[in-house]
Coordinates of C-alpha atoms in Angstrom, one line a residue:
X671 CA -122.9 -71.5 -13.0
X672 CA -124.1 -68.3 -11.6
X673 CA -123.0 -64.9 -10.4
X674 CA -124.0 -62.1 -8.0
X675 CA -123.0 -58.5 -7.8
X676 CA -120.8 -58.1 -4.7
X677 CA -120.0 -54.4 -4.7
X678 CA -120.2 -51.2 -6.8
X679 CA -117.6 -48.5 -6.4
X680 CA -119.5 -45.6 -7.9
X681 CA -118.4 -42.8 -10.1
X682 CA -118.2 -39.3 -8.8
X683 CA -120.5 -36.6 -10.1
X684 CA -119.8 -35.2 -13.6
X685 CA -118.7 -31.6 -13.1
X686 CA -118.2 -28.6 -15.4
X687 CA -116.5 -25.4 -14.6
X688 CA -118.9 -22.6 -13.8
X689 CA -122.0 -25.0 -13.7
X690 CA -123.8 -25.7 -10.5
X691 CA -124.3 -29.4 -9.5
X692 CA -127.5 -30.3 -7.8
X693 CA -127.2 -32.9 -5.1
X694 CA -130.5 -34.6 -4.0
X695 CA -131.2 -36.1 -0.6
X696 CA -133.8 -38.6 0.4
X697 CA -136.4 -37.5 2.9
X698 CA -135.4 -40.0 5.5
X699 CA -131.8 -38.7 5.4
X700 CA -130.1 -42.0 4.6
X701 CA -129.1 -41.5 1.0
X702 CA -127.9 -38.8 -1.4
X703 CA -128.1 -38.6 -5.2
X704 CA -126.2 -37.1 -8.1
X705 CA -125.6 -37.8 -11.8
X706 CA -122.8 -38.7 -14.1
X707 CA -123.2 -39.4 -17.8
X708 CA -126.3 -41.5 -18.3
X709 CA -126.4 -42.7 -14.7
X710 CA -128.0 -41.6 -11.5
X711 CA -126.0 -42.6 -8.5
X712 CA -127.6 -43.3 -5.1
X713 CA -125.2 -43.5 -2.2
X714 CA -125.5 -44.3 1.5
X715 CA -124.5 -41.1 3.4
X716 CA -123.1 -43.0 6.4
X717 CA -121.2 -45.5 4.3
X718 CA -120.8 -44.2 0.7
X719 CA -119.1 -47.4 -0.4
X720 CA -122.8 -48.7 -0.6
X721 CA -124.0 -47.4 -3.9
X722 CA -126.7 -48.1 -6.4
X723 CA -126.5 -47.0 -10.1
X724 CA -129.6 -46.3 -12.2
X725 CA -128.8 -46.2 -15.9
X726 CA -132.0 -46.0 -18.0
X727 CA -131.8 -42.6 -19.6
X728 CA -130.5 -42.8 -23.2
X729 CA -129.0 -39.4 -22.8
X730 CA -126.8 -37.6 -20.2
X731 CA -128.8 -37.1 -17.0
X732 CA -128.4 -33.7 -15.3
X733 CA -130.5 -33.8 -12.1
X734 CA -132.4 -36.3 -9.9
X735 CA -134.6 -35.6 -6.9
X736 CA -136.5 -37.8 -4.4
X737 CA -140.2 -37.3 -4.0
X738 CA -141.0 -36.3 -0.4
X739 CA -142.7 -39.6 0.1
X740 CA -139.3 -41.3 -0.5
X741 CA -140.9 -43.9 -2.8
X742 CA -140.0 -42.3 -6.2
X743 CA -137.1 -40.4 -7.8
X744 CA -137.6 -38.0 -10.7
X745 CA -134.6 -37.6 -13.0
X746 CA -134.2 -35.3 -16.0
X747 CA -131.8 -35.4 -18.9
X748 CA -130.3 -33.2 -21.6
X749 CA -133.1 -34.1 -24.1
X750 CA -135.8 -32.8 -21.8
X751 CA -137.0 -36.3 -20.8
X752 CA -138.1 -36.8 -17.2
X753 CA -138.3 -40.3 -15.8
X754 CA -140.1 -41.1 -12.5
X755 CA -139.1 -44.4 -11.1
X756 CA -139.4 -46.6 -8.1
X757 CA -136.8 -46.5 -5.3
X758 CA -138.1 -49.4 -3.1
X759 CA -137.3 -52.2 -5.5
X760 CA -133.9 -53.2 -6.8
X761 CA -135.2 -53.1 -10.4
X762 CA -136.2 -49.4 -10.1
X763 CA -139.3 -49.9 -12.3
X764 CA -140.3 -46.9 -14.4
X765 CA -143.6 -45.4 -13.3
X766 CA -143.9 -42.5 -15.7
X767 CA -142.0 -40.8 -18.4
X768 CA -142.7 -37.2 -19.7
X769 CA -141.2 -34.7 -22.1
X770 CA -142.2 -31.3 -20.6
X771 CA -140.0 -29.4 -23.1
X772 CA -137.3 -30.0 -25.6
X773 CA -133.9 -29.2 -24.1
X774 CA -131.8 -29.7 -21.0
X775 CA -133.5 -30.2 -17.6
X776 CA -131.5 -28.3 -15.0
X777 CA -133.6 -28.7 -11.8
X778 CA -136.6 -30.5 -10.4
X779 CA -138.9 -29.8 -7.4
X780 CA -141.8 -31.8 -5.9
X781 CA -144.8 -30.6 -3.8
X782 CA -144.8 -32.0 -0.3
X783 CA -147.7 -34.4 -1.1
X784 CA -145.5 -35.9 -3.9
X785 CA -148.3 -35.2 -6.5
X786 CA -146.9 -32.3 -8.5
X787 CA -143.5 -31.9 -10.2
X788 CA -141.9 -28.7 -11.4
X789 CA -139.0 -28.9 -13.9
X790 CA -136.9 -26.1 -15.4
X791 CA -134.0 -25.7 -17.9
X792 CA -133.1 -24.8 -21.4
X793 CA -136.3 -25.5 -23.4
X794 CA -136.6 -24.1 -26.9
X795 CA -140.1 -22.8 -26.6
X796 CA -140.4 -22.5 -22.8
X797 CA -138.0 -22.8 -19.8
X798 CA -140.2 -24.6 -17.3
X799 CA -143.3 -26.7 -16.6
X800 CA -145.3 -27.9 -13.7
X801 CA -147.5 -30.9 -13.9
X802 CA -149.3 -33.8 -12.1
X803 CA -146.9 -36.6 -11.5
X804 CA -149.3 -39.4 -12.5
X805 CA -150.9 -37.9 -15.6
X806 CA -148.5 -35.2 -16.9
X807 CA -151.3 -32.7 -17.1
X808 CA -150.2 -29.1 -16.5
X809 CA -151.0 -27.4 -13.2
X810 CA -149.8 -23.9 -14.0
X811 CA -147.4 -22.0 -16.2
X812 CA -143.8 -21.0 -15.4
X813 CA -143.3 -17.7 -17.2
X814 CA -141.5 -14.4 -16.6
X815 CA -138.0 -15.3 -17.7
X816 CA -136.2 -14.4 -20.9
X817 CA -133.4 -16.9 -20.5
X818 CA -132.5 -20.4 -19.3
X819 CA -133.9 -21.2 -15.8
X820 CA -131.3 -22.8 -13.6
X821 CA -133.2 -23.5 -10.4
X822 CA -136.6 -24.2 -9.0
X823 CA -138.1 -24.9 -5.6
X824 CA -141.6 -25.3 -4.1
X825 CA -142.6 -24.4 -0.6
X826 CA -143.1 -27.6 1.4
X827 CA -146.0 -26.2 3.4
X828 CA -149.4 -24.9 2.3
X829 CA -150.2 -22.4 0.8
X830 CA -147.9 -23.6 -2.0
X831 CA -145.4 -21.1 -3.6
X832 CA -143.0 -21.7 -6.4
X833 CA -139.8 -19.8 -7.1
X834 CA -137.3 -19.9 -10.0
X835 CA -133.9 -18.5 -10.7
X836 CA -132.5 -17.7 -14.2
X837 CA -129.6 -16.5 -16.4
X838 CA -131.6 -13.3 -16.9
X839 CA -130.4 -12.3 -13.3
X840 CA -134.0 -12.5 -12.0
X841 CA -136.1 -14.8 -9.8
X842 CA -139.8 -15.2 -10.3
X843 CA -142.4 -15.9 -7.5
X844 CA -145.5 -17.9 -8.3
X845 CA -148.6 -18.8 -6.3
X846 CA -150.7 -21.9 -6.7
X847 CA -151.8 -24.5 -7.5
X848 CA -152.5 -24.0 -10.3
X849 CA -149.3 -22.0 -10.3
X850 CA -149.6 -18.4 -11.6
X851 CA -147.0 -15.8 -12.1
X852 CA -147.0 -13.2 -9.2
X853 CA -143.9 -11.1 -9.6
X854 CA -140.3 -10.9 -10.9
X855 CA -137.5 -9.9 -8.5
X856 CA -134.3 -8.5 -9.9
X857 CA -132.0 -8.1 -6.9
X858 CA -129.1 -10.0 -8.4
X859 CA -126.7 -8.4 -10.8
X860 CA -125.6 -11.7 -12.4
X861 CA -127.0 -15.2 -13.1
X862 CA -129.2 -16.7 -10.4
X863 CA -127.8 -20.2 -9.8
X864 CA -129.9 -21.5 -6.9
X865 CA -133.3 -20.8 -5.2
X866 CA -134.3 -22.8 -2.1
X867 CA -137.2 -22.6 0.4
X868 CA -136.5 -23.3 4.1
X869 CA -138.1 -26.6 5.2
X870 CA -140.6 -24.8 7.4
X871 CA -141.6 -22.6 4.4
X872 CA -141.1 -19.3 6.2
X873 CA -138.3 -18.1 3.9
X874 CA -136.5 -18.7 0.7
X875 CA -133.0 -17.9 -0.3
X876 CA -131.6 -17.0 -3.8
X877 CA -127.9 -17.3 -4.6
X878 CA -126.1 -15.9 -7.7
X879 CA -123.0 -15.5 -9.7
X880 CA -122.6 -12.0 -8.1
X881 CA -121.6 -13.6 -4.8
X882 CA -124.9 -12.5 -3.1
X883 CA -127.5 -14.4 -1.1
X884 CA -130.8 -12.7 -0.6
X885 CA -133.6 -13.9 1.8
X886 CA -137.3 -13.5 1.2
X887 CA -140.5 -14.1 3.0
X888 CA -141.8 -17.6 1.9
X889 CA -145.5 -16.7 1.6
X890 CA -145.4 -13.2 0.1
X891 CA -142.0 -13.1 -1.7
X892 CA -141.2 -9.9 0.2
X893 CA -137.4 -9.2 0.6
X894 CA -136.0 -9.7 4.1
X895 CA -132.4 -8.9 3.6
X896 CA -129.1 -10.5 2.5
X897 CA -126.4 -12.7 4.1
X898 CA -123.0 -11.3 4.9
X899 CA -123.7 -7.7 4.2
X900 CA -122.2 -6.4 1.0
X901 CA -121.4 -9.9 -0.3
X902 CA -121.7 -13.4 1.0
X903 CA -118.7 -14.8 -1.0
X904 CA -115.8 -13.5 -3.0
X905 CA -116.8 -15.7 -5.9
X906 CA -120.0 -16.8 -7.6
X907 CA -122.3 -18.9 -5.5
X908 CA -123.6 -22.1 -7.0
X909 CA -125.7 -23.7 -4.4
X910 CA -127.4 -23.3 -1.0
X911 CA -128.9 -25.9 1.3
X912 CA -131.0 -25.3 4.5
X913 CA -130.6 -27.0 7.9
X914 CA -133.5 -29.3 8.8
X915 CA -134.6 -26.7 11.5
X916 CA -134.6 -23.8 9.0
X917 CA -132.3 -21.6 11.2
X918 CA -129.1 -22.1 9.2
X919 CA -127.9 -22.7 5.7
X920 CA -124.7 -23.6 3.8
X921 CA -123.6 -22.0 0.6
X922 CA -121.0 -23.3 -2.0
X923 CA -118.9 -20.9 -4.0
X924 CA -116.3 -20.6 -6.7
X925 CA -114.1 -18.9 -4.2
X926 CA -113.3 -22.5 -3.0
X927 CA -115.2 -22.1 0.3
X928 CA -118.4 -23.3 1.8
X929 CA -120.0 -21.0 4.4
X930 CA -122.4 -21.9 7.2
X931 CA -124.8 -19.1 7.9
X932 CA -126.9 -18.1 10.9
X933 CA -130.0 -16.9 9.1
X934 CA -131.4 -14.8 11.9
X935 CA -128.3 -12.6 12.3
X936 CA -127.2 -12.9 8.6
X937 CA -123.7 -13.7 9.6
X938 CA -121.3 -16.6 8.7
X939 CA -120.7 -18.9 11.7
X940 CA -118.1 -21.0 9.9
X941 CA -116.1 -20.8 6.7
X942 CA -114.9 -24.1 5.3
X943 CA -111.7 -23.8 3.2
X944 CA -111.5 -26.5 0.6
X945 CA -108.2 -25.7 -1.0
X946 CA -106.5 -23.3 -3.4
X947 CA -106.6 -25.1 -6.7
X948 CA -109.1 -24.3 -9.4
X949 CA -110.4 -27.9 -9.0
X950 CA -111.3 -26.9 -5.4
X951 CA -114.1 -24.6 -6.5
X952 CA -117.3 -25.6 -4.7
X953 CA -120.2 -26.2 -7.1
X954 CA -122.8 -28.0 -5.0
X955 CA -123.9 -28.7 -1.4
X956 CA -126.4 -30.6 0.6
X957 CA -127.4 -30.5 4.3
X958 CA -128.7 -34.0 5.2
X959 CA -129.6 -34.7 8.8
X960 CA -126.3 -33.8 10.6
X961 CA -124.1 -34.3 7.5
X962 CA -122.9 -31.3 5.6
X963 CA -121.8 -32.2 2.1
X964 CA -120.2 -30.2 -0.7
X965 CA -118.9 -31.1 -4.1
X966 CA -115.7 -29.7 -5.7
X967 CA -115.0 -29.1 -9.4
X968 CA -112.7 -32.2 -9.2
X969 CA -115.9 -34.2 -8.5
X970 CA -114.7 -35.0 -4.9
X971 CA -117.5 -35.1 -2.3
X972 CA -116.5 -33.4 1.0
X973 CA -118.0 -34.2 4.4
X974 CA -117.5 -30.9 6.2
X975 CA -116.3 -30.8 9.8
X976 CA -117.7 -27.9 11.8
X977 CA -115.0 -28.3 14.5
X978 CA -112.2 -28.3 11.9
X979 CA -113.3 -26.2 8.9
X980 CA -110.0 -26.5 7.0
X981 CA -110.1 -30.3 6.8
X982 CA -113.1 -32.3 5.8
X983 CA -114.1 -35.3 8.0
X984 CA -113.8 -37.4 4.8
X985 CA -113.5 -36.9 1.1
X986 CA -115.1 -39.3 -1.4
X987 CA -112.8 -39.8 -4.4
X988 CA -113.0 -41.8 -7.6
X989 CA -113.4 -41.1 -11.3
X990 CA -115.5 -38.5 -13.0
X991 CA -114.6 -39.6 -16.5
X992 CA -114.9 -42.9 -18.3
X993 CA -112.6 -45.6 -17.1
X994 CA -110.4 -47.1 -19.9
X995 CA -108.5 -49.9 -18.2
X996 CA -108.0 -51.8 -14.9
X997 CA -105.7 -54.1 -13.1
X998 CA -105.3 -55.6 -9.6
X999 CA -102.3 -56.2 -7.3
X1000 CA -101.9 -57.9 -3.9
X1001 CA -99.6 -56.6 -1.3
X1002 CA -99.3 -58.1 2.2
X1003 CA -102.5 -60.1 1.6
X1004 CA -104.6 -57.0 0.8
X1005 CA -105.8 -56.7 -2.8
X1006 CA -106.0 -53.3 -4.5
X1007 CA -107.8 -52.4 -7.7
X1008 CA -106.1 -49.9 -10.0
X1009 CA -108.2 -48.0 -12.6
X1010 CA -107.4 -45.3 -15.1
X1011 CA -109.6 -42.9 -16.9
X1012 CA -110.1 -40.8 -20.0
X1013 CA -108.4 -37.8 -18.4
X1014 CA -105.3 -39.7 -17.4
X1015 CA -106.4 -40.0 -13.7
X1016 CA -105.3 -43.2 -12.0
X1017 CA -107.1 -44.3 -8.8
X1018 CA -106.4 -47.2 -6.4
X1019 CA -109.1 -48.9 -4.4
X1020 CA -109.1 -51.2 -1.4
X1021 CA -111.0 -54.1 -2.8
X1022 CA -112.8 -54.8 0.5
X1023 CA -113.7 -51.3 1.9
X1024 CA -113.8 -49.3 -1.3
X1025 CA -111.5 -46.7 0.3
X1026 CA -109.6 -45.1 -2.5
X1027 CA -107.1 -42.4 -3.4
X1028 CA -105.3 -41.0 -6.5
X1029 CA -101.5 -41.0 -6.9
X1030 CA -99.7 -37.9 -5.7
X1031 CA -98.0 -35.6 -8.1
X1032 CA -98.2 -35.0 -11.9
X1033 CA -99.1 -38.1 -13.9
X1034 CA -100.5 -38.8 -17.4
X1035 CA -102.1 -35.8 -19.2
X1036 CA -104.3 -37.9 -21.5
X1037 CA -106.2 -41.1 -21.8
X1038 CA -104.5 -44.2 -20.2
X1039 CA -105.0 -47.0 -22.6
X1040 CA -103.4 -50.0 -20.7
X1041 CA -101.9 -50.9 -17.4
X1042 CA -100.1 -53.8 -15.8
X1043 CA -98.1 -54.5 -12.6
X1044 CA -94.6 -55.9 -13.1
X1045 CA -93.0 -58.3 -10.7
X1046 CA -91.1 -55.6 -8.8
X1047 CA -94.4 -54.0 -7.8
X1048 CA -94.4 -51.1 -10.3
X1049 CA -97.6 -50.1 -12.2
X1050 CA -96.7 -49.8 -15.9
X1051 CA -99.1 -47.6 -17.8
X1052 CA -99.2 -46.3 -21.4
X1053 CA -101.1 -43.2 -22.4
X1054 CA -102.2 -41.1 -25.4
X1055 CA -99.8 -38.5 -24.1
X1056 CA -97.1 -40.6 -25.8
X1057 CA -95.4 -41.9 -22.7
X1058 CA -95.0 -45.1 -20.7
X1059 CA -94.9 -44.5 -16.9
X1060 CA -93.6 -46.7 -14.1
X1061 CA -95.1 -45.9 -10.7
X1062 CA -93.9 -47.6 -7.5
X1063 CA -97.0 -48.9 -5.8
X1064 CA -95.4 -48.9 -2.4
X1065 CA -95.1 -45.1 -2.7
X1066 CA -98.2 -44.4 -4.7
X1067 CA -96.8 -41.2 -6.2
X1068 CA -95.7 -40.3 -9.7
X1069 CA -92.0 -39.8 -10.3
X1070 CA -90.8 -37.5 -13.0
X1071 CA -87.8 -39.7 -13.7
X1072 CA -89.9 -42.8 -14.3
X1073 CA -91.4 -41.7 -17.6
X1074 CA -90.3 -43.2 -21.0
X1075 CA -91.1 -41.0 -24.0
X1076 CA -92.3 -42.9 -27.1
X1077 CA -91.8 -41.8 -30.7
X1078 CA -95.4 -42.8 -31.6
X1079 CA -98.6 -43.0 -29.6
X1080 CA -98.7 -46.2 -27.5
X1081 CA -101.8 -48.4 -27.5
X1082 CA -100.9 -51.3 -25.4
X1083 CA -98.3 -52.5 -22.9
X1084 CA -97.5 -56.0 -21.5
X1085 CA -95.0 -56.9 -18.8
X1086 CA -92.8 -59.9 -18.4
X1087 CA -90.2 -61.2 -15.9
X1088 CA -86.9 -59.5 -15.1
X1089 CA -88.2 -55.9 -15.8
X1090 CA -89.2 -56.6 -19.4
X1091 CA -92.1 -54.8 -21.0
X1092 CA -93.3 -54.5 -24.6
X1093 CA -95.3 -51.6 -25.9
X1094 CA -97.3 -51.5 -29.1
X1095 CA -97.3 -48.1 -30.6
X1096 CA -98.8 -46.9 -33.9
X1097 CA -96.7 -48.8 -36.5
X1098 CA -94.0 -50.0 -34.1
X1099 CA -93.0 -52.4 -31.3
X1100 CA -90.8 -51.1 -28.4
X1101 CA -88.9 -53.4 -26.1
X1102 CA -88.3 -51.9 -22.6
X1103 CA -86.2 -53.1 -19.7
X1104 CA -85.8 -51.6 -16.3
X1105 CA -87.6 -48.3 -17.4
X1106 CA -85.4 -47.8 -20.5
X1107 CA -86.0 -48.3 -24.2
X1108 CA -83.9 -51.2 -25.5
X1109 CA -85.1 -51.8 -29.0
X1110 CA -87.6 -50.5 -31.5
X1111 CA -89.0 -52.5 -34.4
X1112 CA -90.8 -50.6 -37.1
X1113 CA -91.6 -51.0 -40.9
X1114 CA -93.6 -54.0 -39.7
X1115 CA -95.8 -54.4 -42.8
X1116 CA -98.9 -54.6 -40.6
X1117 CA -100.6 -52.4 -37.9
X1118 CA -100.0 -53.9 -34.4
X1119 CA -102.9 -53.5 -32.0
X1120 CA -102.2 -55.6 -28.9
X1121 CA -99.3 -57.6 -27.3
X1122 CA -98.7 -60.2 -24.7
X1123 CA -95.4 -61.2 -23.1
X1124 CA -95.1 -64.9 -22.1
X1125 CA -94.7 -65.3 -18.3
X1126 CA -91.5 -67.2 -19.0
X1127 CA -90.1 -64.0 -20.7
X1128 CA -88.7 -65.4 -23.9
X1129 CA -91.7 -65.1 -26.2
X1130 CA -93.8 -62.1 -27.3
X1131 CA -97.1 -62.4 -29.2
X1132 CA -98.4 -59.4 -31.2
X1133 CA -101.9 -59.1 -32.6
X1134 CA -102.5 -57.1 -35.8
X1135 CA -105.3 -55.2 -37.4
X1136 CA -105.0 -57.8 -40.2
X1137 CA -106.4 -60.6 -38.0
X1138 CA -103.1 -62.3 -37.5
X1139 CA -101.0 -62.9 -34.4
X1140 CA -97.2 -62.9 -34.9
X1141 CA -94.7 -64.5 -32.6
X1142 CA -91.4 -62.8 -31.6
X1143 CA -88.6 -63.9 -29.3
X1144 CA -86.5 -61.7 -27.0
X1145 CA -82.9 -62.3 -27.9
X1146 CA -80.5 -60.2 -25.8
X1147 CA -81.6 -56.7 -26.2
X1148 CA -83.6 -57.2 -29.4
X1149 CA -86.9 -58.6 -30.6
X1150 CA -86.7 -61.1 -33.4
X1151 CA -89.5 -62.2 -35.6
X1152 CA -89.9 -66.0 -35.3
X1153 CA -91.7 -66.1 -38.7
X1154 CA -94.7 -67.8 -37.1
X1155 CA -98.2 -66.5 -37.8
X1156 CA -101.4 -67.5 -36.2
X1157 CA -104.8 -66.8 -37.8
X1158 CA -107.8 -65.4 -35.9
X1159 CA -111.2 -64.3 -37.2
X1160 CA -110.7 -60.6 -37.3
X1161 CA -108.6 -57.6 -36.2
X1162 CA -107.1 -58.3 -32.8
X1163 CA -108.5 -56.2 -29.9
X1164 CA -106.8 -57.8 -26.8
X1165 CA -104.6 -60.8 -25.9
X1166 CA -103.1 -62.5 -22.9
X1167 CA -101.1 -65.6 -21.9
X1168 CA -102.6 -67.6 -19.0
X1169 CA -100.6 -67.0 -15.8
X1170 CA -98.9 -70.4 -16.1
X1171 CA -98.0 -69.7 -19.8
X1172 CA -99.9 -72.8 -21.1
X1173 CA -102.4 -70.8 -23.2
X1174 CA -102.6 -67.7 -25.4
X1175 CA -106.1 -66.2 -25.6
X1176 CA -106.9 -63.6 -28.4
X1177 CA -110.0 -61.5 -28.8
X1178 CA -111.1 -60.0 -32.1
X1179 CA -113.5 -57.6 -33.7
X1180 CA -115.5 -60.5 -35.2
X1181 CA -116.8 -61.4 -31.8
X1182 CA -114.6 -64.5 -31.4
X1183 CA -112.1 -65.5 -28.7
X1184 CA -109.4 -67.9 -29.9
X1185 CA -107.3 -69.9 -27.4
X1186 CA -104.0 -71.5 -28.6
X1187 CA -102.1 -74.2 -26.7
X1188 CA -98.5 -73.0 -26.3
X1189 CA -96.9 -76.4 -25.7
X1190 CA -97.7 -77.9 -29.1
X1191 CA -96.3 -74.9 -31.0
X1192 CA -99.7 -73.1 -31.0
X1193 CA -101.2 -75.6 -33.5
X1194 CA -104.2 -76.5 -31.3
X1195 CA -106.8 -73.8 -31.2
X1196 CA -110.3 -73.6 -29.6
X1197 CA -112.8 -70.9 -30.4
X1198 CA -115.3 -69.4 -28.0
X1199 CA -118.5 -67.8 -29.4
X1200 CA -121.3 -65.9 -27.6
X1201 CA -120.6 -62.1 -27.8
X1202 CA -123.0 -60.2 -30.1
X1203 CA -120.5 -57.4 -30.9
X1204 CA -116.8 -56.6 -30.9
X1205 CA -114.9 -58.2 -27.9
X1206 CA -112.6 -55.6 -26.4
X1207 CA -111.0 -56.9 -23.2
X1208 CA -109.8 -60.2 -21.7
X1209 CA -108.4 -61.4 -18.4
X1210 CA -107.3 -64.8 -17.1
X1211 CA -108.3 -66.2 -13.7
X1212 CA -105.3 -66.8 -11.4
X1213 CA -106.0 -70.6 -11.5
X1214 CA -105.6 -70.8 -15.3
X1215 CA -108.9 -72.6 -15.7
X1216 CA -111.1 -69.7 -16.7
X1217 CA -110.9 -66.4 -18.5
X1218 CA -113.3 -63.5 -18.8
X1219 CA -114.1 -61.3 -21.8
X1220 CA -116.0 -58.0 -22.1
X1221 CA -117.5 -56.6 -25.3
X1222 CA -119.3 -53.7 -27.0
X1223 CA -122.5 -55.7 -26.4
X1224 CA -122.2 -54.7 -22.7
X1225 CA -121.8 -58.4 -21.9
X1226 CA -119.2 -60.1 -19.7
X1227 CA -118.6 -63.8 -20.3
X1228 CA -116.6 -66.1 -18.1
X1229 CA -115.3 -69.1 -20.1
X1230 CA -113.9 -72.4 -19.0
X1231 CA -110.8 -73.3 -21.1
X1232 CA -111.5 -77.1 -21.1
X1233 CA -115.1 -76.7 -22.1
X1234 CA -116.3 -73.9 -24.5
X1235 CA -119.9 -74.7 -23.6
X1236 CA -119.4 -74.1 -19.9
X1237 CA -119.7 -70.4 -19.4
X1238 CA -121.2 -67.7 -17.1
X1239 CA -122.9 -64.8 -18.9
X1240 CA -123.3 -61.5 -17.1
X1241 CA -125.6 -59.3 -19.3
X1242 CA -125.8 -55.6 -18.8
X1243 CA -122.7 -55.7 -16.5
X1244 CA -122.6 -51.9 -16.9
X1245 CA -125.9 -51.0 -18.4
X1246 CA -125.8 -48.9 -21.7
X1247 CA -122.0 -48.9 -21.5
X1248 CA -119.5 -51.4 -22.9
X1249 CA -117.0 -53.1 -20.6
X1250 CA -113.6 -51.5 -20.9
X1251 CA -111.6 -53.5 -18.4
X1252 CA -111.5 -56.8 -16.4
X1253 CA -109.3 -58.3 -13.7
X1254 CA -109.6 -61.1 -11.2
X1255 CA -109.1 -60.6 -7.4
X1256 CA -109.1 -64.4 -6.9
X1257 CA -110.5 -67.5 -8.9
X1258 CA -114.1 -66.6 -7.8
X1259 CA -114.1 -62.8 -7.9
X1260 CA -114.1 -60.7 -11.1
X1261 CA -113.7 -57.0 -11.2
X1262 CA -115.2 -55.1 -14.2
X1263 CA -115.2 -51.5 -15.3
X1264 CA -116.6 -49.4 -18.1
X1265 CA -117.3 -46.0 -19.6
X1266 CA -119.8 -45.4 -16.8
X1267 CA -116.8 -44.7 -14.5
X1268 CA -117.9 -47.3 -12.0
X1269 CA -115.9 -50.4 -10.8
X1270 CA -117.9 -53.5 -9.9
X1271 CA -117.1 -56.8 -8.2
X1272 CA -118.8 -60.0 -9.0
X1273 CA -118.9 -63.3 -7.1
X1274 CA -118.8 -66.2 -9.5
X1275 CA -120.2 -69.6 -8.4
X1276 CA -119.5 -72.9 -10.2

């Protein structure tokens, strides 16, 4: 009984309005890097469906940068920890860990020999540090700023120079090593968001919230001029990135454009328009070999097309916020994975290629807690915005008419045959048919948490916070309590009938999964033990022989119904994050998701 990771559909970068996002690139030009939550995501630039996720920081990671050697990555988090780790092995072994200051690390730069590292940010006692990568001992002082430092870069040719940009509207220029303060330059009238040396070291650029880009001589720090005359952009500029030959650069702005500049003439060669919505603001960019990348406030990563500046070559989509639930559906032999996140966003993925897209139109405005596909090919979702939505998967767009408003907040929805669905809301059960409310049962005398509709349609099981499962039957347009109560070990967290209706599996907060046999009136029960913490989600394999569970212990177990001792254990399925959703593509492929906003597929072997 074994498993292997088949694919990782990675999260997008975590974005904040008005905050620059640093994208890192590897020196060979094959990969790019960004962060989301506690994870660093490494993606192949030619085929971004190939991704690797590094989750070892206990706190939110802000920035990650490759060493020029390509062998190590340095990543910095909100607590001021910097981790330097191996890129060549799958395990990403930690080489060194340092705490240069207490507070958020915002940017990192290496010297070209990969021996010295500069970090800057929001320290309490200082805003930056520069040190030897293998000992942590200081090789200079980053001083001269009165506020947070947003950006740092080191000239990649000798003699070394170091430049920083800060919220005090200034840049500082240092010589070294050891790095010593040379001068402060106050050309910007607002925050300086980004400073970057050209690869040949002859110049550096600084970009600010004032919409200006200034150019300086790389060795002396002397001002050479600005790009675009009066102003480079109509909005604040968050990032710049140089071309490999040092003759051009791109800039990303809150005015929702990216511009490509000819540095010699100081003029824009191309303006890329990325949209008109606030989410189209451009907060980061990266020039990697012949790829020009930018990142929008939405988290979308755009591959810019020089010959068609109003339409990116491709846009990488996905989730930026934690994923709460997941399901799969097959149409015309192709399987799609549907995932929904904390912000109400629903995404669908081609299970083979990883190509993905969000639904068109206005959908849920809050966390989506559960989803299921009914037999007519509609995605049924319930959300903390107090609605149940029906979305036709053949159209993949939200419809304003297919929303059912609930009286109370829904927690769970389950679908049955003939257009039936049951929603568990706070304190009540709601029976729906063909997108309409038929019947509401309240004054239950217990708090319902989860529900499962029998595939045959007549029976509905409801799990309570009191550790009991109650059985109901659908009679005409009503739900009737059968008076039958099943006991489990603790408050119910999830439940599901097997696809053939033979078994009912129930997970609870006391780490136990109970499986009842339906045919003998639910009297026979087997229990499955193994999780170390609350079990939160459950899914049956299509062949009815196995089911998978995910827990707060970050474990996924695949259980065999006929033999509780025969199981596959996937530890750390999503490292440092509990598993929030499971679904099966086929009897040997399991899909998992979690609050790390990634979707993974696992091949299971018997």
